[in-house]
């Protein structure tokens, strides 16, 4: 068994002013997956924000669809070195979801159906920086891209934009997630090329 | 419940593992048998379901699909996570 080299081998690397260091431009949408694709029936889907005092705020699919949505156009940067510019999404801003959540937490652990997790500071979910996204390019989000709903946090490497998201745990401590416990950076700013622990 | 106080007995530091671990990690580990920490299933490492289109390699149990082991290669290190493995039986 050979040790994997991150990234898609053999792809040409280009760069431009819109690309963070070490990234190349792609026009397709590569599918990255660390496991089977979870299939969540819409009538059982829910999104839960749990505070540091164990207070749970829940939304069913219908609840979420009743919230005001936004249509951000953003650049996305994968730690495996592809970047895709000008992607269009539809989803609910985390500012909307967090508006009634009373918390003193500093960190968030995002949790997905299927067991994936990823961590980030709570401030990175607020102020128009993050969405619970359910449409990509005008279409319902395909399961292989994280549908029915995924996080969209485009200012961080895309592993932070958890697919198949089911909730967020608000915490005082920065509990490392799935990739963060296996060598990847706790924050993951593509413009500072924070790929790995210690970068 | 009160935990009993523990007195450290005679012990060595991890340097003594160098020889034994070098012997193990030089082996072809895909020939080993692993026990899944989640469901207890025992099977060949070569039979795990490996998801490699990802920031690392994720090997899952073919019985329960939980993670058995993960490997990430950074420019200057290899990370090996075996939390999902109770044990590996490596034929010698
Ligand atoms: Zn198992």
CSV table of C-alpha atoms and ligand atoms in Angstrom, one decimal:
chain,number,residue,atom,x,y,z
A,1,UNK,CA,0.0,0.0,0.0
A,2,UNK,CA,1.6,3.3,-1.1
A,3,UNK,CA,1.2,6.4,1.0
A,4,UNK,CA,-1.2,8.8,-0.7
A,5,UNK,CA,0.0,12.1,-2.0
A,6,UNK,CA,-2.7,14.7,-1.4
A,7,UNK,CA,-4.2,16.1,-4.6
A,8,UNK,CA,-5.1,14.8,-7.9
A,9,UNK,CA,-1.9,13.6,-9.6
A,10,UNK,CA,-1.2,14.6,-13.1
A,11,UNK,CA,-3.3,17.7,-13.3
A,12,UNK,CA,-1.6,20.8,-14.6
A,13,UNK,CA,-1.1,23.5,-12.1
A,14,UNK,CA,-1.9,27.0,-13.0
A,15,UNK,CA,-2.2,30.1,-10.9
A,16,UNK,CA,-3.6,33.5,-11.1
A,17,UNK,CA,-4.3,36.6,-9.1
A,18,UNK,CA,-7.6,35.1,-7.8
A,19,UNK,CA,-6.0,31.9,-6.6
A,20,UNK,CA,-4.5,31.4,-3.1
A,21,UNK,CA,-0.9,30.1,-3.1
A,22,UNK,CA,-0.4,26.6,-4.4
A,23,UNK,CA,-3.9,26.3,-5.9
A,24,UNK,CA,-4.8,25.5,-9.5
A,25,UNK,CA,-8.0,26.5,-11.3
A,26,UNK,CA,-10.6,23.8,-12.2
A,27,UNK,CA,-13.8,24.2,-14.1
A,28,UNK,CA,-15.4,20.9,-13.1
A,29,UNK,CA,-16.5,20.1,-9.5
A,30,UNK,CA,-14.3,17.2,-8.2
A,31,UNK,CA,-16.1,14.9,-5.7
A,32,UNK,CA,-14.1,14.2,-2.5
A,33,UNK,CA,-15.4,11.7,-0.1
A,34,UNK,CA,-14.1,10.0,3.0
A,35,UNK,CA,-16.9,7.5,3.2
A,36,UNK,CA,-20.2,6.2,1.9
A,37,UNK,CA,-22.8,8.9,0.9
A,38,UNK,CA,-25.4,9.1,3.6
A,39,UNK,CA,-29.0,9.1,2.3
A,40,UNK,CA,-31.2,11.0,4.7
A,41,UNK,CA,-35.0,10.9,4.1
A,42,UNK,CA,-36.3,14.5,4.0
A,43,UNK,CA,-39.0,13.8,6.5
A,44,UNK,CA,-36.4,12.7,9.0
A,45,UNK,CA,-33.8,15.4,8.2
A,46,UNK,CA,-33.1,17.9,10.9
A,47,UNK,CA,-30.5,20.5,11.7
A,48,UNK,CA,-29.6,21.0,15.3
A,49,UNK,CA,-27.5,23.7,16.9
A,50,UNK,CA,-26.5,22.7,20.5
A,51,UNK,CA,-25.1,25.3,22.8
A,52,UNK,CA,-22.5,24.8,25.5
A,53,UNK,CA,-25.3,24.5,28.0
A,54,UNK,CA,-26.8,21.6,26.0
A,55,UNK,CA,-29.7,23.8,24.8
A,56,UNK,CA,-30.8,22.4,21.4
A,57,UNK,CA,-32.2,24.5,18.6
A,58,UNK,CA,-33.8,22.3,15.9
A,59,UNK,CA,-35.0,22.9,12.4
A,60,UNK,CA,-36.9,20.4,10.2
A,61,UNK,CA,-36.4,20.6,6.4
A,62,UNK,CA,-39.7,22.6,6.3
A,63,UNK,CA,-38.6,24.9,9.0
A,64,UNK,CA,-35.4,25.6,7.1
A,65,UNK,CA,-37.1,26.2,3.8
A,66,UNK,CA,-39.4,28.8,5.6
A,67,UNK,CA,-36.4,30.9,6.5
A,68,UNK,CA,-35.1,33.7,4.3
A,69,UNK,CA,-32.4,32.4,1.9
A,70,UNK,CA,-29.5,34.0,0.2
A,71,UNK,CA,-27.7,33.3,-3.1
A,72,UNK,CA,-24.0,33.8,-2.5
A,73,UNK,CA,-21.5,33.6,-5.4
A,74,UNK,CA,-18.2,32.6,-4.0
A,75,UNK,CA,-14.8,31.1,-4.8
A,76,UNK,CA,-14.0,27.7,-3.2
A,77,UNK,CA,-10.6,26.3,-2.4
A,78,UNK,CA,-10.0,22.6,-1.7
A,79,UNK,CA,-6.9,21.6,0.3
A,80,UNK,CA,-6.2,19.0,-2.4
A,81,UNK,CA,-5.2,22.1,-4.4
A,82,UNK,CA,-8.1,22.8,-6.8
A,83,UNK,CA,-10.0,26.0,-6.7
A,84,UNK,CA,-13.2,26.8,-8.4
A,85,UNK,CA,-14.2,30.4,-8.9
A,86,UNK,CA,-17.6,32.1,-9.0
A,87,UNK,CA,-19.7,29.2,-7.7
A,88,UNK,CA,-23.4,30.0,-7.1
A,89,UNK,CA,-25.3,28.6,-4.2
A,90,UNK,CA,-28.6,29.0,-2.3
A,91,UNK,CA,-28.9,28.6,1.4
A,92,UNK,CA,-29.7,30.1,4.8
A,93,UNK,CA,-27.1,32.3,6.4
A,94,UNK,CA,-25.7,31.1,9.7
A,95,UNK,CA,-26.5,34.6,11.0
A,96,UNK,CA,-30.2,33.8,10.5
A,97,UNK,CA,-29.9,30.4,12.2
A,98,UNK,CA,-27.8,31.8,15.1
A,99,UNK,CA,-30.1,34.9,15.7
A,100,UNK,CA,-32.0,33.3,18.5
A,101,UNK,CA,-29.2,31.2,19.9
A,102,UNK,CA,-27.8,32.5,23.2
A,103,UNK,CA,-24.2,31.4,23.6
A,104,UNK,CA,-20.9,32.4,25.1
A,105,UNK,CA,-19.0,29.7,23.2
A,106,UNK,CA,-15.9,30.5,21.2
A,107,UNK,CA,-15.8,27.4,18.9
A,108,UNK,CA,-18.0,25.3,16.8
A,109,UNK,CA,-17.8,21.6,16.0
A,110,UNK,CA,-19.8,20.9,12.8
A,111,UNK,CA,-21.3,17.4,12.6
A,112,UNK,CA,-22.5,15.5,9.6
A,113,UNK,CA,-24.8,12.5,8.9
A,114,UNK,CA,-22.3,9.7,8.4
A,115,UNK,CA,-20.0,10.8,11.3
A,116,UNK,CA,-17.8,13.5,9.7
A,117,UNK,CA,-16.8,16.5,11.9
A,118,UNK,CA,-14.9,19.7,11.5
A,119,UNK,CA,-14.0,22.5,13.9
A,120,UNK,CA,-13.6,26.2,13.6
A,121,UNK,CA,-14.0,29.4,15.6
A,122,UNK,CA,-17.6,30.5,16.0
A,123,UNK,CA,-16.8,33.9,14.7
A,124,UNK,CA,-16.1,32.3,11.3
A,125,UNK,CA,-19.7,31.2,11.0
A,126,UNK,CA,-21.1,34.7,11.5
A,127,UNK,CA,-21.2,38.1,9.7
A,128,UNK,CA,-22.1,36.8,6.3
A,129,UNK,CA,-19.3,34.2,6.1
A,130,UNK,CA,-21.2,30.9,6.3
A,131,UNK,CA,-24.4,29.3,4.9
A,132,UNK,CA,-26.4,26.1,5.3
A,133,UNK,CA,-26.6,25.5,1.5
A,134,UNK,CA,-29.1,23.4,-0.3
A,135,UNK,CA,-28.8,24.4,-3.9
A,136,UNK,CA,-25.8,24.6,-6.2
A,137,UNK,CA,-25.9,26.3,-9.6
A,138,UNK,CA,-29.7,26.6,-9.3
A,139,UNK,CA,-30.3,22.9,-8.7
A,140,UNK,CA,-31.0,20.9,-5.6
A,141,UNK,CA,-27.6,19.9,-4.0
A,142,UNK,CA,-26.7,16.5,-5.3
A,143,UNK,CA,-25.9,13.9,-2.6
A,144,UNK,CA,-22.3,13.5,-3.8
A,145,UNK,CA,-21.8,17.2,-3.2
A,146,UNK,CA,-23.3,17.0,0.3
A,147,UNK,CA,-27.1,17.2,-0.4
A,148,UNK,CA,-29.6,17.6,0.9
A,149,UNK,CA,-27.7,20.3,2.7
A,150,UNK,CA,-24.0,21.2,3.5
A,151,UNK,CA,-22.1,23.9,5.1
A,152,UNK,CA,-20.7,26.6,2.8
A,153,UNK,CA,-17.8,28.5,4.5
A,154,UNK,CA,-15.8,29.6,1.4
A,155,UNK,CA,-13.1,31.7,3.2
A,156,UNK,CA,-11.7,28.5,4.7
A,157,UNK,CA,-10.4,25.3,2.8
A,158,UNK,CA,-13.4,23.4,1.6
A,159,UNK,CA,-13.0,20.5,4.1
A,160,UNK,CA,-14.5,22.9,6.6
A,161,UNK,CA,-17.7,23.1,4.5
A,162,UNK,CA,-19.0,19.8,5.8
A,163,UNK,CA,-21.2,17.8,3.5
A,164,UNK,CA,-24.5,16.2,4.8
A,165,UNK,CA,-24.5,18.5,7.7
A,166,UNK,CA,-26.8,17.6,10.6
A,167,UNK,CA,-25.8,20.1,13.3
A,168,UNK,CA,-23.3,22.3,15.1
A,169,UNK,CA,-22.1,21.9,18.6
A,170,UNK,CA,-21.1,25.2,20.3
A,171,UNK,CA,-18.2,24.7,22.7
A,172,UNK,CA,-15.7,26.5,24.8
A,173,UNK,CA,-12.8,24.4,23.5
A,174,UNK,CA,-11.6,23.9,19.9
A,175,UNK,CA,-12.3,20.1,19.7
A,176,UNK,CA,-10.5,18.9,16.5
A,177,UNK,CA,-12.6,17.3,13.8
A,178,UNK,CA,-12.1,14.4,11.4
A,179,UNK,CA,-9.2,15.8,9.3
A,180,UNK,CA,-7.9,18.1,12.0
A,181,UNK,CA,-7.1,15.0,14.2
A,182,UNK,CA,-5.1,13.5,11.3
A,183,UNK,CA,-2.6,16.3,10.4
A,184,UNK,CA,-4.8,19.0,8.9
A,185,UNK,CA,-4.8,22.6,10.2
A,186,UNK,CA,-7.3,23.7,12.9
A,187,UNK,CA,-8.1,26.9,11.0
A,188,UNK,CA,-7.4,26.3,7.3
A,189,UNK,CA,-7.0,29.7,5.7
A,190,UNK,CA,-6.2,29.1,2.1
A,191,UNK,CA,-4.6,32.6,1.7
A,192,UNK,CA,-2.1,31.8,4.4
A,193,UNK,CA,-1.8,28.2,3.0
A,194,UNK,CA,-2.7,26.6,6.3
A,195,UNK,CA,-3.0,23.1,5.1
A,196,UNK,CA,-1.4,21.1,7.8
A,197,UNK,CA,-0.8,21.3,11.5
A,198,UNK,CA,2.1,23.7,12.0
A,199,UNK,CA,1.5,25.6,8.8
B,1,UNK,CA,-16.4,6.3,42.5
B,2,UNK,CA,-12.8,6.8,43.8
B,3,UNK,CA,-10.0,5.9,41.5
B,4,UNK,CA,-7.1,4.1,43.2
B,5,UNK,CA,-3.8,5.9,43.3
B,6,UNK,CA,-1.4,4.5,40.8
B,7,UNK,CA,2.3,4.0,41.5
B,8,UNK,CA,4.4,3.9,38.4
B,9,UNK,CA,6.2,0.6,38.3
B,10,UNK,CA,9.6,0.0,36.6
B,11,UNK,CA,9.3,1.1,33.0
B,12,UNK,CA,11.4,2.0,30.0
B,13,UNK,CA,11.0,4.8,27.6
B,14,UNK,CA,9.6,4.5,24.1
B,15,UNK,CA,13.0,4.2,22.5
B,16,UNK,CA,13.0,0.4,23.2
B,17,UNK,CA,10.1,0.1,20.7
B,18,UNK,CA,12.4,1.1,17.9
B,19,UNK,CA,13.5,-2.4,16.9
B,20,UNK,CA,10.2,-4.2,17.3
B,21,UNK,CA,8.2,-1.5,15.5
B,22,UNK,CA,10.7,-1.2,12.7
B,23,UNK,CA,10.2,-4.9,12.1
B,24,UNK,CA,6.4,-4.5,12.0
B,25,UNK,CA,6.3,-1.4,9.9
B,26,UNK,CA,8.6,-2.9,7.3
B,27,UNK,CA,6.0,-5.6,6.7
B,28,UNK,CA,3.3,-5.5,4.0
B,29,UNK,CA,0.5,-4.5,6.4
B,30,UNK,CA,-2.2,-5.4,3.9
B,31,UNK,CA,-1.5,-9.0,4.7
B,32,UNK,CA,-2.4,-8.3,8.3
B,33,UNK,CA,-5.8,-9.1,9.9
B,34,UNK,CA,-7.6,-6.2,11.7
B,35,UNK,CA,-10.4,-6.2,14.3
B,36,UNK,CA,-12.9,-3.3,13.9
B,37,UNK,CA,-13.2,-1.2,17.1
B,38,UNK,CA,-16.8,-0.4,16.3
B,39,UNK,CA,-18.4,-3.8,15.5
B,40,UNK,CA,-15.7,-6.3,16.2
B,41,UNK,CA,-15.5,-7.7,12.7
B,42,UNK,CA,-12.2,-9.4,11.9
B,43,UNK,CA,-10.8,-9.3,8.4
B,44,UNK,CA,-7.8,-8.7,6.1
B,45,UNK,CA,-6.6,-5.2,5.9
B,46,UNK,CA,-6.6,-5.8,2.1
B,47,UNK,CA,-10.4,-6.2,2.3
B,48,UNK,CA,-11.1,-2.8,3.9
B,49,UNK,CA,-13.1,-0.3,1.9
B,50,UNK,CA,-10.6,2.5,1.2
B,51,UNK,CA,-11.8,6.0,0.2
B,52,UNK,CA,-8.9,7.8,-1.4
B,53,UNK,CA,-10.5,10.7,-3.2
B,54,UNK,CA,-10.1,12.7,-0.1
B,55,UNK,CA,-7.5,14.8,1.8
B,56,UNK,CA,-6.1,11.4,3.1
B,57,UNK,CA,-6.8,7.7,2.8
B,58,UNK,CA,-9.7,6.5,4.9
B,59,UNK,CA,-10.1,2.7,5.3
B,60,UNK,CA,-13.5,1.5,6.5
B,61,UNK,CA,-14.8,-1.8,7.9
B,62,UNK,CA,-16.6,-3.7,5.2
B,63,UNK,CA,-19.2,-4.9,7.8
B,64,UNK,CA,-20.2,-1.6,9.5
B,65,UNK,CA,-18.4,1.1,7.3
B,66,UNK,CA,-16.9,2.8,10.4
B,67,UNK,CA,-13.4,4.1,10.0
B,68,UNK,CA,-10.7,1.4,10.9
B,69,UNK,CA,-7.6,3.4,9.9
B,70,UNK,CA,-6.6,6.6,8.3
B,71,UNK,CA,-3.4,7.9,6.8
B,72,UNK,CA,-2.5,11.4,5.8
B,73,UNK,CA,0.8,12.3,4.1
B,74,UNK,CA,2.0,15.8,4.6
B,75,UNK,CA,5.2,17.2,3.0
B,76,UNK,CA,7.2,16.3,6.1
B,77,UNK,CA,5.3,13.6,7.9
B,78,UNK,CA,2.9,10.7,7.8
B,79,UNK,CA,-0.1,10.6,10.1
B,80,UNK,CA,-1.5,7.2,11.0
B,81,UNK,CA,-4.8,7.0,13.0
B,82,UNK,CA,-5.7,3.5,14.2
B,83,UNK,CA,-8.4,4.4,16.7
B,84,UNK,CA,-10.8,2.3,14.8
B,85,UNK,CA,-8.6,-0.8,15.1
B,86,UNK,CA,-8.6,-3.0,18.2
B,87,UNK,CA,-5.6,-4.9,17.0
B,88,UNK,CA,-3.7,-5.9,13.9
B,89,UNK,CA,-2.5,-9.5,13.5
B,90,UNK,CA,0.6,-9.3,11.4
B,91,UNK,CA,1.9,-12.7,10.1
B,92,UNK,CA,5.7,-13.0,10.6
C,1,LIG,ZN1,-17.0,-2.7,11.8
